CSV table of C-alpha atoms in Angstrom, one decimal:
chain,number,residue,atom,x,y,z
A,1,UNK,CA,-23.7,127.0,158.1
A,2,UNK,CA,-19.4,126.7,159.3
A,3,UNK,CA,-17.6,125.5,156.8
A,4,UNK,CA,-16.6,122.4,159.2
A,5,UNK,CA,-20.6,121.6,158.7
A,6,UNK,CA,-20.6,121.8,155.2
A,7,UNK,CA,-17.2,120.0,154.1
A,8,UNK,CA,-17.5,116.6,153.3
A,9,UNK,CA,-14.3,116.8,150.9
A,10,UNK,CA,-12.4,116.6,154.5
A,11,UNK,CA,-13.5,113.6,155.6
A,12,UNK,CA,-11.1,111.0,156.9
A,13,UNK,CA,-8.4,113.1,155.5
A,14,UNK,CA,-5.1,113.1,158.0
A,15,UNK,CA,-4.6,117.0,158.8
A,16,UNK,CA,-1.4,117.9,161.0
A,17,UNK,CA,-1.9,121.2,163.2
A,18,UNK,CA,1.1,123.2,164.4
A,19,UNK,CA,0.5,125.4,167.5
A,20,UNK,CA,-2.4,123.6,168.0
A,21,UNK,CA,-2.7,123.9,171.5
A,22,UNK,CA,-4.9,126.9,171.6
A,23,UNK,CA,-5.8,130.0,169.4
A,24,UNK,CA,-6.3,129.4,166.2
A,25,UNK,CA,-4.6,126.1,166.3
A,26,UNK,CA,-7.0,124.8,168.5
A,27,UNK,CA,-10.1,126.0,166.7
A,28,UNK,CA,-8.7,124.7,163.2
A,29,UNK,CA,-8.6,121.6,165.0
A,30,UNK,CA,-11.4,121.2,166.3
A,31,UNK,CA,-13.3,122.4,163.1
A,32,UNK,CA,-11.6,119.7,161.3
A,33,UNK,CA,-12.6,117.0,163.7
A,34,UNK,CA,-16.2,118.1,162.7
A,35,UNK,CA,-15.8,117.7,159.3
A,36,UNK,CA,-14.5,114.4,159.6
A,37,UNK,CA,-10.7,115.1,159.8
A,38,UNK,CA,-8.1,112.8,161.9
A,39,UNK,CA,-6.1,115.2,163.1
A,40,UNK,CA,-2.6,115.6,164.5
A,41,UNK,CA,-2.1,118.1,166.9
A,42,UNK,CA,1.7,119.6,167.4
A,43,UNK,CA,2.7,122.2,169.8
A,44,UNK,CA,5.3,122.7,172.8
A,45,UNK,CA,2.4,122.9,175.0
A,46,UNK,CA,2.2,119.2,176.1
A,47,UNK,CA,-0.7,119.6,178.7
A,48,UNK,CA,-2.6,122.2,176.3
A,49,UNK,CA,-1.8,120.1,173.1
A,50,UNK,CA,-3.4,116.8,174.6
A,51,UNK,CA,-6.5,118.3,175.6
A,52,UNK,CA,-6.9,119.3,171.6
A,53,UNK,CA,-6.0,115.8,170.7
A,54,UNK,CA,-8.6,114.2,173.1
A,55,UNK,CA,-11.6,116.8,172.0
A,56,UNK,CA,-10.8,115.3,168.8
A,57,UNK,CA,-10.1,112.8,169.1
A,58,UNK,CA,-6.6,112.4,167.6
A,59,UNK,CA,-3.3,112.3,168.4
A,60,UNK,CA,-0.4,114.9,169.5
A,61,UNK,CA,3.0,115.6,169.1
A,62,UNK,CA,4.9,117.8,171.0
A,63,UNK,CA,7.0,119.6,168.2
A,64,UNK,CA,9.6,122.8,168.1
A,65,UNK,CA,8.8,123.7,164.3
A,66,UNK,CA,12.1,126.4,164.3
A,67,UNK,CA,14.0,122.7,164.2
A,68,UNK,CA,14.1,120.7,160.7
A,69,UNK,CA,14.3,117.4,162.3
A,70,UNK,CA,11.3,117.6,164.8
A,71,UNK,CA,9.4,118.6,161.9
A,72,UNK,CA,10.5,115.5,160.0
A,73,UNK,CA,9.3,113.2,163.2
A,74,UNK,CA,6.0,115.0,163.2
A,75,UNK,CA,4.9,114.1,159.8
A,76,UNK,CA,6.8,110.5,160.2
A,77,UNK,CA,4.5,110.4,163.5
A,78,UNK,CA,1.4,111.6,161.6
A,79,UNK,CA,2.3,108.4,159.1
A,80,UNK,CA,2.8,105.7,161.4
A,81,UNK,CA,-0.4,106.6,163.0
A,82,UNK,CA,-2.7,107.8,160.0
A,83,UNK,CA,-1.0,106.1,156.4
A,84,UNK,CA,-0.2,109.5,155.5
A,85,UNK,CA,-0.8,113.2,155.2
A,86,UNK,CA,-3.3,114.9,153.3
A,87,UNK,CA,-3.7,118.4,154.8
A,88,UNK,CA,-0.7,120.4,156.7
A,89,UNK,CA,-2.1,124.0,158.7
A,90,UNK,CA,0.9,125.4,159.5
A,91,UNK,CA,0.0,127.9,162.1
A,92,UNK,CA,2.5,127.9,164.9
A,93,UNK,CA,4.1,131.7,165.8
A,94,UNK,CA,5.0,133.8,169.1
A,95,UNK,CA,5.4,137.2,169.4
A,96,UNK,CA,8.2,139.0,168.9
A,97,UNK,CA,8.9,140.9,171.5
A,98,UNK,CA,11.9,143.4,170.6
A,99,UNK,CA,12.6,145.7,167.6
A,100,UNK,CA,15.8,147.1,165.3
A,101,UNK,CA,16.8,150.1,167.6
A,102,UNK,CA,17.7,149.7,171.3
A,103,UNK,CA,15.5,146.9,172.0
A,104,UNK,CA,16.6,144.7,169.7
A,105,UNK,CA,17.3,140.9,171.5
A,106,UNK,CA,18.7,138.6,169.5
A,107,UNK,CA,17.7,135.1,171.3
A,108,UNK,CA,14.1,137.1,171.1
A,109,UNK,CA,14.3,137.9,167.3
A,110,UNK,CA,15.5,134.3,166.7
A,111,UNK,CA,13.2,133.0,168.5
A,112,UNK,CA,10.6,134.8,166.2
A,113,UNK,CA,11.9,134.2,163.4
A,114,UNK,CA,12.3,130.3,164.1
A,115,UNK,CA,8.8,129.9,164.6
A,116,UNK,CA,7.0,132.2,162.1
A,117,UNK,CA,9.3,132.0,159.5
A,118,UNK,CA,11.0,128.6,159.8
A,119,UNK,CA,8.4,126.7,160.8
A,120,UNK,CA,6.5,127.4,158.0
A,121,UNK,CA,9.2,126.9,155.6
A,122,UNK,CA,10.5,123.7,157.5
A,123,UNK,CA,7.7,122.5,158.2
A,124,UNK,CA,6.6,122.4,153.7
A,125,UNK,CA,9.9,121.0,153.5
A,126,UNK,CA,8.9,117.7,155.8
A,127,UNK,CA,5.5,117.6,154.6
A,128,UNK,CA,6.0,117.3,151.0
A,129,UNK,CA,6.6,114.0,150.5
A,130,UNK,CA,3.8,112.5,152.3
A,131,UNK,CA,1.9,114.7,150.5
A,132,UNK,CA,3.1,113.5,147.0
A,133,UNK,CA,2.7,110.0,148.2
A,134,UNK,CA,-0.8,110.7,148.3
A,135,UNK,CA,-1.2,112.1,144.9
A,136,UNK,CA,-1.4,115.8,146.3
A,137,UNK,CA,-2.9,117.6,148.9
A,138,UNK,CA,-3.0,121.1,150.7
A,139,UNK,CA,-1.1,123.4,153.1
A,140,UNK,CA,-2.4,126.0,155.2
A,141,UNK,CA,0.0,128.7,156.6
A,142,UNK,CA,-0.5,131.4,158.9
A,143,UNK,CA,0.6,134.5,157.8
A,144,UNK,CA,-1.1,138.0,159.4
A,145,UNK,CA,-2.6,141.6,158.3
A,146,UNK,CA,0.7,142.3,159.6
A,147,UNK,CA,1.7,140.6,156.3
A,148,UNK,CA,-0.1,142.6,154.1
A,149,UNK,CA,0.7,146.1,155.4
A,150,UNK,CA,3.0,148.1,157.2
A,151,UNK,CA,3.5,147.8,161.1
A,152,UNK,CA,5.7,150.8,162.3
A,153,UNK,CA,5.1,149.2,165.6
A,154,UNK,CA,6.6,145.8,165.3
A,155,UNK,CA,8.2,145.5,162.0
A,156,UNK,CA,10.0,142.5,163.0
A,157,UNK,CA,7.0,140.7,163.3
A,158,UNK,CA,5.4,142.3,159.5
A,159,UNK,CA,8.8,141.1,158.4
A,160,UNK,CA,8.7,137.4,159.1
A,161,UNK,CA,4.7,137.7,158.3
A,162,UNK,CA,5.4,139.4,154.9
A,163,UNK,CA,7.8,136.4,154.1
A,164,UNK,CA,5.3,133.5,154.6
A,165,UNK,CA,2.9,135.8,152.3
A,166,UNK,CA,5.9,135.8,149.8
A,167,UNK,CA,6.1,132.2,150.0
A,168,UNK,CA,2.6,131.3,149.5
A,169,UNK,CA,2.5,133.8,146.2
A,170,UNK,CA,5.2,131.5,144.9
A,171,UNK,CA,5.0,128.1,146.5
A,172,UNK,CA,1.3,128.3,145.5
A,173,UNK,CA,2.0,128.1,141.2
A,174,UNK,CA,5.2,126.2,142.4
A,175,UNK,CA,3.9,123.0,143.9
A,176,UNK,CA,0.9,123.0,141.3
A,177,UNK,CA,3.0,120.6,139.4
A,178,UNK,CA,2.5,118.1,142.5
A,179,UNK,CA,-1.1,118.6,142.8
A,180,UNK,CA,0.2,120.4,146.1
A,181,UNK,CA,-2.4,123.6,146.7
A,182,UNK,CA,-0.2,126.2,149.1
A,183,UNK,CA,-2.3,129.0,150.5
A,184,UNK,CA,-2.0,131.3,153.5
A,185,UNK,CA,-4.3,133.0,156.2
A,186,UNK,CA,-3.9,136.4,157.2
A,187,UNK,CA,-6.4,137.5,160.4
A,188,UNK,CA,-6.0,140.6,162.3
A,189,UNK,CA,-6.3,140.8,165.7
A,190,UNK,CA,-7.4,137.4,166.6
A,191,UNK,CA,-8.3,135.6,169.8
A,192,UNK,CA,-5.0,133.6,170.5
A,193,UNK,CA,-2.2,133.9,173.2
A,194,UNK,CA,-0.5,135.8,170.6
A,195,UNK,CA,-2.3,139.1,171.2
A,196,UNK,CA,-2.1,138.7,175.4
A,197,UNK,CA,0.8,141.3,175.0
A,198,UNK,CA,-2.2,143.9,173.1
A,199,UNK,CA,-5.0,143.1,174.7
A,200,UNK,CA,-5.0,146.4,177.0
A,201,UNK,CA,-4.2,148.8,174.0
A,202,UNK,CA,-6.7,147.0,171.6
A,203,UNK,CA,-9.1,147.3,174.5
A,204,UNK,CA,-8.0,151.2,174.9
A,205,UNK,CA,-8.7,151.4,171.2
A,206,UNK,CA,-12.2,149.8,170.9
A,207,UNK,CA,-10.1,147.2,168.6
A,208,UNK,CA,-12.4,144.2,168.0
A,209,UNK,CA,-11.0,140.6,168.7
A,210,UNK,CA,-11.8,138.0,165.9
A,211,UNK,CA,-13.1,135.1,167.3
A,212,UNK,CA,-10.6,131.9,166.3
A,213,UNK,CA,-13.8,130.2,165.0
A,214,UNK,CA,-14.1,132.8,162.3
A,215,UNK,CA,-10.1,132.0,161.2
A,216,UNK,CA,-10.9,128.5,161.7
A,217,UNK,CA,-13.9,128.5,159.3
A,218,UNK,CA,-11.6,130.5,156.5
A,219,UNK,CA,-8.8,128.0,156.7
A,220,UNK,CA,-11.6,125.0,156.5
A,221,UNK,CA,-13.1,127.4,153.4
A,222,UNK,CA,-9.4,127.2,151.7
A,223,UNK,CA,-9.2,124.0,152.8
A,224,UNK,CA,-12.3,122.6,150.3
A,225,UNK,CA,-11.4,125.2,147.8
A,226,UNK,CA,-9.6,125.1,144.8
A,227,UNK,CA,-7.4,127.9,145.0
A,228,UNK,CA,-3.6,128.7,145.4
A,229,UNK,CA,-0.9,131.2,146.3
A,230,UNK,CA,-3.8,132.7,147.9
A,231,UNK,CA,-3.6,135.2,150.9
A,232,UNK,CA,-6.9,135.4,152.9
A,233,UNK,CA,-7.6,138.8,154.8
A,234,UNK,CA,-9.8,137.8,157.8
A,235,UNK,CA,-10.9,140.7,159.4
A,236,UNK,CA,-13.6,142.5,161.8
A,237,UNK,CA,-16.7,143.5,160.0
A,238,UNK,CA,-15.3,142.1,156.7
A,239,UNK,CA,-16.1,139.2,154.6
A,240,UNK,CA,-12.9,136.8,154.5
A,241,UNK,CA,-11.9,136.6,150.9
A,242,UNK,CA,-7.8,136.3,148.9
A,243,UNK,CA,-6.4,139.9,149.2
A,244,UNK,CA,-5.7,141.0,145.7
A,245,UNK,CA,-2.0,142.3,144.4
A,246,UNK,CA,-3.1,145.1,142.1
A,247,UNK,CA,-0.7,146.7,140.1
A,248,UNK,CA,2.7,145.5,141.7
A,249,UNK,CA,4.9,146.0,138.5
A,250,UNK,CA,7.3,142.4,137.5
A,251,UNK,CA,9.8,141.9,135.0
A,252,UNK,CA,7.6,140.2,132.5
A,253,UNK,CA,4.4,138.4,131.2
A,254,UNK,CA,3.3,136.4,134.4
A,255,UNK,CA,4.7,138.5,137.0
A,256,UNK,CA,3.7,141.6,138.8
A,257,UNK,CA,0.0,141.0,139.1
């Protein structure tokens, strides 16, 4: 049984859905909607986002997340349509497409950085009050393996992934205060335009694609749970569960663990 069959704690809760177009957007989306979600779906893909919205039927919201104020509109939109906010996936990211050395673009590494980093981090920002006004609620962000280890490859892209892991091992006890739950999702390679770039070399390398249902189903599982500052691993041949931080030494009681 999917966790979108099995989650009647989302019912008529108002979930907003950046990069919800397609991918794992899309899937989250439509797994909500099956669980009794309204859902707003936000992306810069106006054609692609409206699709989502009708198949769930919702609303959308075209949205550039690396900008504070569009952010702000989208969960003012998500108000005036819905009441309020209850559930924010935060899941909109590009590629990077350059690294440190000779290839290094800026307008490209701003561009990465805007979505995967800011938009997470804006987006919390704008979402946080509705949330409160509700008595509490949860956020979802999308982080990556390429979090949680190193990428010698791209570590441009680790770099702005390891920071939205960062910032859901502290938002998480942070917000608990509001009765604001703050987890993230790290897949590896998963089915989303994301990975069009890889799809040769992955294919080269016998490299199994996770389907975006399987993410979906994890964010719908941390969804209904009751668990923060969590980091879910989703991965090929693995059960999703939070990725544990052994050992990492702190200053003191309550840190490093």
């Amino acid at each position: 049984m999917t966790a979108a069959r099995s989650a009647p704690a989302l019912h008529d809760k108002v979930a907003i859905v950046t990069g919800g177009a397609s991918g794992l957007g899309r899937a989250t989306a439509l797994a909500l909607a099956e669980a009794g979600a309204r859902v707003v779906v936000a992306d810069l893909d106006a054609r692609g986002g409206r699709e989502v919205a009708e198949m769930v039927d919702g609303h959308f919201r075209a949205c550039d997340v690396s900008d504070l104020e569009a952010n702000r509109a989208l969960v003012d939109f998500a108000r005036q349509q819905y009441g309020g906010v209850d559930i924010a996936f935060l899941n909109a990211g590009v590629a990077t497409g350059c690294g440190v050395g000779d290839d290094f673009d800026l307008a490209r590494y701003r561009r990465a950085m805007g979505a995967n980093l800011d938009g997470v981090v804006f987006g919390t920002h704008a979402v946080l009050p509705a949330l409160r006004a509700r008595g509490g609620g949860a956020i979802v962000a999308t982080a990556s393996l390429a979090g949680l280890a190193a990428v010698p490859l791209d570590p441009l892209y680790a770099a702005n992934k390891h920071a939205v892991v960062g910032l859901a091992r502290s938002l998480g006890p942070a917000l608990a205060r509001d009765n604001v739950r703050f987890n993230a999702v790290c897949p590896g390679f998963a089915e989303s335009r994301i990975i069009d770039h890889l799809r040769d070399m992955l294919a080269e390398q016998e490299l199994p694609i996770i389907p975006a249902e399987l993410v979906a189903d994890t964010v719908l599982r941390i969804l209904t749970g009751d668990g923060t500052g969590e980091c879910w691993f989703v991965q090929a041949g693995r059960d999703p569960e939070p990725f544990r931080f052994r050992r990492v030494p702190g200053p003191g009681k309550g840190y490093g663990v």
